[in-house]
Every structure is written in C-alpha cells, then in structure tokens.
Amino acid sequence: MKKADVVEFYARLAQDNPHPETELVSDNVFQLLVAVVLSAQSTDAGVNRATRALFAEVGTPEQMVALGEEALRQHIRTIGLFNTKAKNVIALSAALIADHGGTVPADRDALEALPGVGRKTANVVMNTAFGAETFAVDTHIFRVCNRTGLARGKTVLAVEKALDKATPQPFRLHAHHWLILHGRYVCKARTPECWRCSVADLCVFKPKTPQPAAAARRRSATLKA
C-alpha cells in the first residue's frame, strides 16, 4: 500500500471511530492484564462474561493469590484452556508481588517475563494501559494487514515490524484498536464485508465481496422509506 493510501486508510478508520477502546472490561491495569491473558483463543465477550464476577471479587495480585487456582478455575471454566490460564494467572500474580511490589510494570520486557504473558499480551497492555505506540498482532490484525496490503508478513513478528514501519503519526497510538475492530466486524475471516467497508478502494484484496442480495433489498427498502 502506498504511503498516501496508508494515511487515507487510517484517516477513514479514525473518522468512523475517533476514540477506539479495547472491548475487554476491567477496572485497573492488573485486571486488564488478566483479561488479556484469558482472551487468548477466546472472544472478548466470553472473557467479559467470565470475569464479571471474578473482578468484582479480585482487583489486585494479592487478592488473586488469596483466591487460589481452584477457585479461579471455577470463575473462568467457560473460557478455552481455562486450566492452563488459571495456573498462569496465579503464577503471574505471585511474580508481580515478588518482583514488582504488586504493580504491573510499564515495560514490555518485564511483562513478557511474567508467566503466560507473550509479546502480543505485553503489547496490548503497553498500548492500552500505558499509552505506548505498540502493535499487538492477533489473528484479526494479521489477516487485515496481509489482506489489505497495509503491512504484509509471513509471521506475526514480521507483520508487527512492517506495521510499525508503515504506520505514521498521528495514527500510531490507536492503530492496534482500529485494525482489530475492523477485522472483527468488517474484514472478517471467511467473508470480508467489502460492500460496507470504508477503505475497500484502498485495499488490494480481490475479488471484492459483493453485497448480499438480502442486505441489498433491505437497504433499498430503507432508502425508499
């Protein structure tokens, strides 16, 4: 994608959603970290359902350790890989207490050193909680970047580096959220909804997906009304 098209691409996404936010619900940085760890291979909506009662009870690493692994498993049993995730959350909570005074560090390397925290999770926390210009590449962003031609790469890290290089100011802070939301709701995996995409003309993906007949009829009826 040409530099001028990249600017226009982000400008349109920004116009549609000037202040994008994570869809994970949390009240503090620790809860955000836990929610992001739990969201691996799970939907944000599913994580929010599971953490609603959990976060009403637990808001600090100390409270999480006191809750214990078995009780945590019961809270998150509806989430995929909940046994492993429960073990990691208890372990990272203990590590935060032992190594960081119970505070989530504003440092990507320190975050990645925590149990169950990979580069993507660290990037999300750095961006969402601490305002860092990081690019957390999940399956949605990996797909959108390769499909549109915005930042192509064969690996997640390659796409992250390409995205970092391609994304100009003033779009760097919110780029991660714009792209993940675009991939989640418009540029979908099986059938991208090109017919209602605000950046379709800038995207290299072909052939563009046409508007479904039923949707077209509804749109026509709405316009006539």
mmCIF file of C-alpha atoms in Angstrom:
data_model
loop_
_atom_site.group_PDB
_atom_site.id
_atom_site.type_symbol
_atom_site.label_atom_id
_atom_site.label_comp_id
_atom_site.label_asym_id
_atom_site.label_seq_id
_atom_site.Cartn_x
_atom_site.Cartn_y
_atom_site.Cartn_z
ATOM 1 C CA MET A 1 0.000 0.000 0.000
ATOM 2 C CA LYS A 2 1.388 3.428 -0.954
ATOM 3 C CA LYS A 3 2.224 5.909 1.820
ATOM 4 C CA ALA A 4 -0.545 8.288 0.760
ATOM 5 C CA ASP A 5 -3.037 5.421 0.793
ATOM 6 C CA VAL A 6 -1.874 4.352 4.262
ATOM 7 C CA VAL A 7 -2.613 7.833 5.598
ATOM 8 C CA GLU A 8 -6.036 7.825 3.951
ATOM 9 C CA PHE A 9 -6.680 4.278 5.224
ATOM 10 C CA TYR A 10 -6.112 5.284 8.848
ATOM 11 C CA ALA A 11 -7.865 8.631 8.425
ATOM 12 C CA ARG A 12 -11.054 6.885 7.379
ATOM 13 C CA LEU A 13 -10.899 4.374 10.223
ATOM 14 C CA ALA A 14 -10.302 7.265 12.608
ATOM 15 C CA GLN A 15 -13.276 9.150 11.220
ATOM 16 C CA ASP A 16 -15.511 6.140 11.787
ATOM 17 C CA ASN A 17 -14.223 5.613 15.336
ATOM 18 C CA PRO A 18 -12.240 8.594 16.698
ATOM 19 C CA HIS A 19 -11.578 7.080 20.130
ATOM 20 C CA PRO A 20 -11.300 3.292 19.829
ATOM 21 C CA GLU A 21 -11.039 1.244 23.007
ATOM 22 C CA THR A 22 -10.496 -2.359 23.969
ATOM 23 C CA GLU A 23 -13.673 -4.401 24.347
ATOM 24 C CA LEU A 24 -12.248 -6.186 27.380
ATOM 25 C CA VAL A 25 -13.812 -4.860 30.584
ATOM 26 C CA SER A 26 -11.525 -4.045 33.524
ATOM 27 C CA ASP A 27 -11.190 -1.513 36.316
ATOM 28 C CA ASN A 28 -7.403 -1.337 36.604
ATOM 29 C CA VAL A 29 -4.168 -2.379 34.917
ATOM 30 C CA PHE A 30 -3.906 -5.680 36.775
ATOM 31 C CA GLN A 31 -7.408 -6.710 35.733
ATOM 32 C CA LEU A 32 -6.610 -5.680 32.157
ATOM 33 C CA LEU A 33 -3.503 -7.873 32.173
ATOM 34 C CA VAL A 34 -5.514 -10.826 33.463
ATOM 35 C CA ALA A 35 -8.261 -10.263 30.902
ATOM 36 C CA VAL A 36 -5.778 -10.144 28.021
ATOM 37 C CA VAL A 37 -4.125 -13.369 29.209
ATOM 38 C CA LEU A 38 -7.537 -15.015 29.391
ATOM 39 C CA SER A 39 -8.508 -13.761 25.931
ATOM 40 C CA ALA A 40 -6.005 -15.965 24.084
ATOM 41 C CA GLN A 41 -8.022 -18.212 21.730
ATOM 42 C CA SER A 42 -11.208 -16.842 23.308
ATOM 43 C CA THR A 43 -13.571 -13.998 22.456
ATOM 44 C CA ASP A 44 -13.590 -10.745 24.396
ATOM 45 C CA ALA A 45 -17.300 -11.203 25.040
ATOM 46 C CA GLY A 46 -16.686 -14.634 26.530
ATOM 47 C CA VAL A 47 -13.908 -13.299 28.738
ATOM 48 C CA ASN A 48 -16.083 -10.435 29.944
ATOM 49 C CA ARG A 49 -18.843 -12.841 30.949
ATOM 50 C CA ALA A 50 -16.382 -14.940 32.909
ATOM 51 C CA THR A 51 -14.594 -12.050 34.618
ATOM 52 C CA ARG A 52 -17.666 -10.067 35.634
ATOM 53 C CA ALA A 53 -17.991 -11.905 38.966
ATOM 54 C CA LEU A 54 -14.250 -12.523 39.251
ATOM 55 C CA PHE A 55 -13.292 -8.866 39.010
ATOM 56 C CA ALA A 56 -15.996 -7.896 41.491
ATOM 57 C CA GLU A 57 -14.085 -10.046 43.965
ATOM 58 C CA VAL A 58 -10.483 -9.688 42.802
ATOM 59 C CA GLY A 59 -8.736 -6.435 41.904
ATOM 60 C CA THR A 60 -5.101 -6.974 42.943
ATOM 61 C CA PRO A 61 -2.410 -9.649 42.596
ATOM 62 C CA GLU A 62 -2.625 -10.248 46.340
ATOM 63 C CA GLN A 63 -6.353 -10.923 46.131
ATOM 64 C CA MET A 64 -5.812 -13.232 43.151
ATOM 65 C CA VAL A 65 -3.234 -15.319 45.006
ATOM 66 C CA ALA A 66 -5.545 -15.453 48.023
ATOM 67 C CA LEU A 67 -8.399 -16.623 45.779
ATOM 68 C CA GLY A 68 -6.346 -19.582 44.675
ATOM 69 C CA GLU A 69 -6.097 -21.635 41.490
ATOM 70 C CA GLU A 70 -9.097 -23.891 42.096
ATOM 71 C CA ALA A 71 -11.499 -21.014 42.796
ATOM 72 C CA LEU A 72 -10.129 -19.143 39.776
ATOM 73 C CA ARG A 73 -10.772 -22.176 37.573
ATOM 74 C CA GLN A 74 -14.394 -22.149 38.657
ATOM 75 C CA HIS A 75 -14.717 -18.491 37.664
ATOM 76 C CA ILE A 76 -13.191 -18.983 34.212
ATOM 77 C CA ARG A 77 -14.299 -22.545 33.382
ATOM 78 C CA THR A 78 -16.334 -21.302 30.392
ATOM 79 C CA ILE A 79 -13.154 -19.990 28.708
ATOM 80 C CA GLY A 80 -10.995 -22.161 26.483
ATOM 81 C CA LEU A 81 -7.806 -23.568 28.070
ATOM 82 C CA PHE A 82 -9.053 -22.431 31.474
ATOM 83 C CA ASN A 83 -6.877 -24.870 33.437
ATOM 84 C CA THR A 84 -3.635 -23.581 31.936
ATOM 85 C CA LYS A 85 -4.808 -19.982 32.108
ATOM 86 C CA ALA A 86 -5.745 -20.289 35.782
ATOM 87 C CA LYS A 87 -2.302 -21.666 36.574
ATOM 88 C CA ASN A 88 -0.617 -18.831 34.664
ATOM 89 C CA VAL A 89 -2.735 -16.083 36.246
ATOM 90 C CA ILE A 90 -1.931 -17.281 39.757
ATOM 91 C CA ALA A 91 1.758 -17.564 38.835
ATOM 92 C CA LEU A 92 1.938 -14.106 37.242
ATOM 93 C CA SER A 93 0.134 -12.624 40.237
ATOM 94 C CA ALA A 94 2.725 -14.160 42.559
ATOM 95 C CA ALA A 95 5.509 -12.861 40.307
ATOM 96 C CA LEU A 96 4.065 -9.344 40.372
ATOM 97 C CA ILE A 97 4.078 -9.445 44.169
ATOM 98 C CA ALA A 98 7.579 -10.888 44.418
ATOM 99 C CA ASP A 99 9.292 -8.890 41.688
ATOM 100 C CA HIS A 100 7.276 -5.684 41.196
ATOM 101 C CA GLY A 101 5.690 -4.845 44.543
ATOM 102 C CA GLY A 102 2.273 -5.932 43.303
ATOM 103 C CA THR A 103 2.306 -3.392 40.463
ATOM 104 C CA VAL A 104 2.077 -4.190 36.750
ATOM 105 C CA PRO A 105 5.333 -2.917 35.201
ATOM 106 C CA ALA A 106 5.181 -0.405 32.350
ATOM 107 C CA ASP A 107 7.905 -2.276 30.490
ATOM 108 C CA ARG A 108 7.373 -4.776 27.665
ATOM 109 C CA ASP A 109 10.344 -6.976 28.533
ATOM 110 C CA ALA A 110 9.279 -7.181 32.177
ATOM 111 C CA LEU A 111 5.741 -8.053 31.128
ATOM 112 C CA GLU A 112 6.950 -10.785 28.778
ATOM 113 C CA ALA A 113 8.917 -12.309 31.662
ATOM 114 C CA LEU A 114 5.663 -12.969 33.548
ATOM 115 C CA PRO A 115 4.116 -16.462 33.322
ATOM 116 C CA GLY A 116 1.605 -16.760 30.476
ATOM 117 C CA VAL A 117 2.440 -13.337 29.020
ATOM 118 C CA GLY A 118 3.669 -13.321 25.427
ATOM 119 C CA ARG A 119 4.628 -10.454 23.147
ATOM 120 C CA LYS A 120 1.064 -9.844 21.958
ATOM 121 C CA THR A 121 -0.287 -9.620 25.509
ATOM 122 C CA ALA A 122 2.557 -7.321 26.547
ATOM 123 C CA ASN A 123 1.927 -5.074 23.552
ATOM 124 C CA VAL A 124 -1.792 -4.825 24.366
ATOM 125 C CA VAL A 125 -1.108 -3.842 27.974
ATOM 126 C CA MET A 126 1.622 -1.367 27.000
ATOM 127 C CA ASN A 127 -0.707 0.284 24.488
ATOM 128 C CA THR A 128 -3.991 0.218 26.375
ATOM 129 C CA ALA A 129 -2.774 0.842 29.910
ATOM 130 C CA PHE A 130 0.370 2.912 29.387
ATOM 131 C CA GLY A 131 -0.212 4.679 26.068
ATOM 132 C CA ALA A 132 2.773 3.129 24.301
ATOM 133 C CA GLU A 133 2.790 3.037 20.495
ATOM 134 C CA THR A 134 2.895 -0.755 20.292
ATOM 135 C CA PHE A 135 1.244 -3.037 17.754
ATOM 136 C CA ALA A 136 -0.309 -6.203 19.146
ATOM 137 C CA VAL A 137 -0.798 -8.543 16.201
ATOM 138 C CA ASP A 138 -3.545 -11.090 16.771
ATOM 139 C CA THR A 139 -5.306 -13.211 14.137
ATOM 140 C CA HIS A 140 -7.564 -10.298 13.124
ATOM 141 C CA ILE A 141 -4.720 -7.834 12.632
ATOM 142 C CA PHE A 142 -2.534 -10.425 10.909
ATOM 143 C CA ARG A 143 -5.361 -11.054 8.430
ATOM 144 C CA VAL A 144 -6.227 -7.394 7.843
ATOM 145 C CA CYS A 145 -2.620 -6.342 7.333
ATOM 146 C CA ASN A 146 -1.910 -9.103 4.812
ATOM 147 C CA ARG A 147 -5.257 -8.937 3.041
ATOM 148 C CA THR A 148 -5.312 -5.182 2.563
ATOM 149 C CA GLY A 149 -1.611 -4.863 1.763
ATOM 150 C CA LEU A 150 -1.099 -2.474 4.686
ATOM 151 C CA ALA A 151 1.719 -4.486 6.287
ATOM 152 C CA ARG A 152 2.395 -7.907 4.871
ATOM 153 C CA GLY A 153 4.406 -10.650 6.546
ATOM 154 C CA LYS A 154 4.507 -14.418 6.888
ATOM 155 C CA THR A 155 4.809 -14.341 10.671
ATOM 156 C CA VAL A 156 3.200 -12.341 13.456
ATOM 157 C CA LEU A 157 6.503 -10.661 14.283
ATOM 158 C CA ALA A 158 7.115 -9.784 10.626
ATOM 159 C CA VAL A 159 3.685 -8.152 10.404
ATOM 160 C CA GLU A 160 4.294 -6.278 13.664
ATOM 161 C CA LYS A 161 7.569 -4.866 12.362
ATOM 162 C CA ALA A 162 6.033 -3.972 8.990
ATOM 163 C CA LEU A 163 3.102 -2.301 10.731
ATOM 164 C CA ASP A 164 5.423 -0.336 12.995
ATOM 165 C CA LYS A 165 7.341 0.874 9.948
ATOM 166 C CA ALA A 166 4.258 1.674 7.849
ATOM 167 C CA THR A 167 2.096 3.452 10.435
ATOM 168 C CA PRO A 168 2.676 7.243 10.636
ATOM 169 C CA GLN A 169 1.661 9.803 13.211
ATOM 170 C CA PRO A 170 -0.934 10.706 14.355
ATOM 171 C CA PHE A 171 -2.308 7.174 13.947
ATOM 172 C CA ARG A 172 0.232 5.085 15.833
ATOM 173 C CA LEU A 173 -1.405 5.110 19.264
ATOM 174 C CA HIS A 174 -4.792 3.809 18.138
ATOM 175 C CA ALA A 175 -3.730 1.733 15.118
ATOM 176 C CA HIS A 176 -3.961 -1.535 17.033
ATOM 177 C CA HIS A 177 -7.560 -0.955 18.075
ATOM 178 C CA TRP A 178 -8.715 0.331 14.684
ATOM 179 C CA LEU A 179 -7.293 -2.716 12.942
ATOM 180 C CA ILE A 180 -8.590 -5.316 15.393
ATOM 181 C CA LEU A 181 -12.103 -3.840 15.348
ATOM 182 C CA HIS A 182 -12.038 -3.624 11.562
ATOM 183 C CA GLY A 183 -11.028 -7.259 11.355
ATOM 184 C CA ARG A 184 -13.576 -8.351 13.928
ATOM 185 C CA TYR A 185 -16.603 -6.626 12.423
ATOM 186 C CA VAL A 186 -15.903 -5.821 8.749
ATOM 187 C CA CYS A 187 -12.854 -7.576 7.294
ATOM 188 C CA LYS A 188 -13.982 -10.945 8.635
ATOM 189 C CA ALA A 189 -12.052 -14.158 8.146
ATOM 190 C CA ARG A 190 -14.403 -16.200 5.984
ATOM 191 C CA THR A 191 -16.276 -13.481 4.154
ATOM 192 C CA PRO A 192 -14.987 -9.913 4.344
ATOM 193 C CA GLU A 193 -17.840 -7.436 4.064
ATOM 194 C CA CYS A 194 -16.190 -5.346 1.342
ATOM 195 C CA TRP A 195 -19.517 -3.885 0.277
ATOM 196 C CA ARG A 196 -19.732 -1.866 3.511
ATOM 197 C CA CYS A 197 -16.010 -1.281 4.074
ATOM 198 C CA SER A 198 -14.905 2.360 4.236
ATOM 199 C CA VAL A 199 -11.409 1.524 2.946
ATOM 200 C CA ALA A 200 -12.298 -1.010 0.246
ATOM 201 C CA ASP A 201 -10.967 1.144 -2.581
ATOM 202 C CA LEU A 202 -7.554 1.339 -0.892
ATOM 203 C CA CYS A 203 -7.335 -2.400 -0.257
ATOM 204 C CA VAL A 204 -5.544 -4.778 -2.645
ATOM 205 C CA PHE A 205 -7.821 -7.734 -1.854
ATOM 206 C CA LYS A 206 -9.607 -9.129 -4.901
ATOM 207 C CA PRO A 207 -12.214 -10.006 -5.799
ATOM 208 C CA LYS A 208 -14.177 -7.726 -3.500
ATOM 209 C CA THR A 209 -17.117 -9.369 -1.758
ATOM 210 C CA PRO A 210 -20.415 -8.117 -3.242
ATOM 211 C CA GLN A 211 -23.320 -7.022 -1.134
ATOM 212 C CA PRO A 212 -25.593 -9.989 -0.297
ATOM 213 C CA ALA A 213 -28.912 -9.893 -2.113
ATOM 214 C CA ALA A 214 -30.933 -9.872 1.117
ATOM 215 C CA ALA A 215 -28.928 -6.965 2.523
ATOM 216 C CA ALA A 216 -29.269 -5.091 -0.742
ATOM 217 C CA ARG A 217 -33.038 -5.499 -0.657
ATOM 218 C CA ARG A 218 -33.206 -4.256 2.931
ATOM 219 C CA ARG A 219 -31.048 -1.256 2.058
ATOM 220 C CA SER A 220 -33.225 -0.460 -0.939
ATOM 221 C CA ALA A 221 -36.389 -0.700 1.157
ATOM 222 C CA THR A 222 -34.864 1.578 3.817
ATOM 223 C CA LEU A 223 -33.893 4.203 1.248
ATOM 224 C CA LYS A 224 -37.363 4.145 -0.276
ATOM 225 C CA ALA A 225 -38.987 4.539 3.131
#
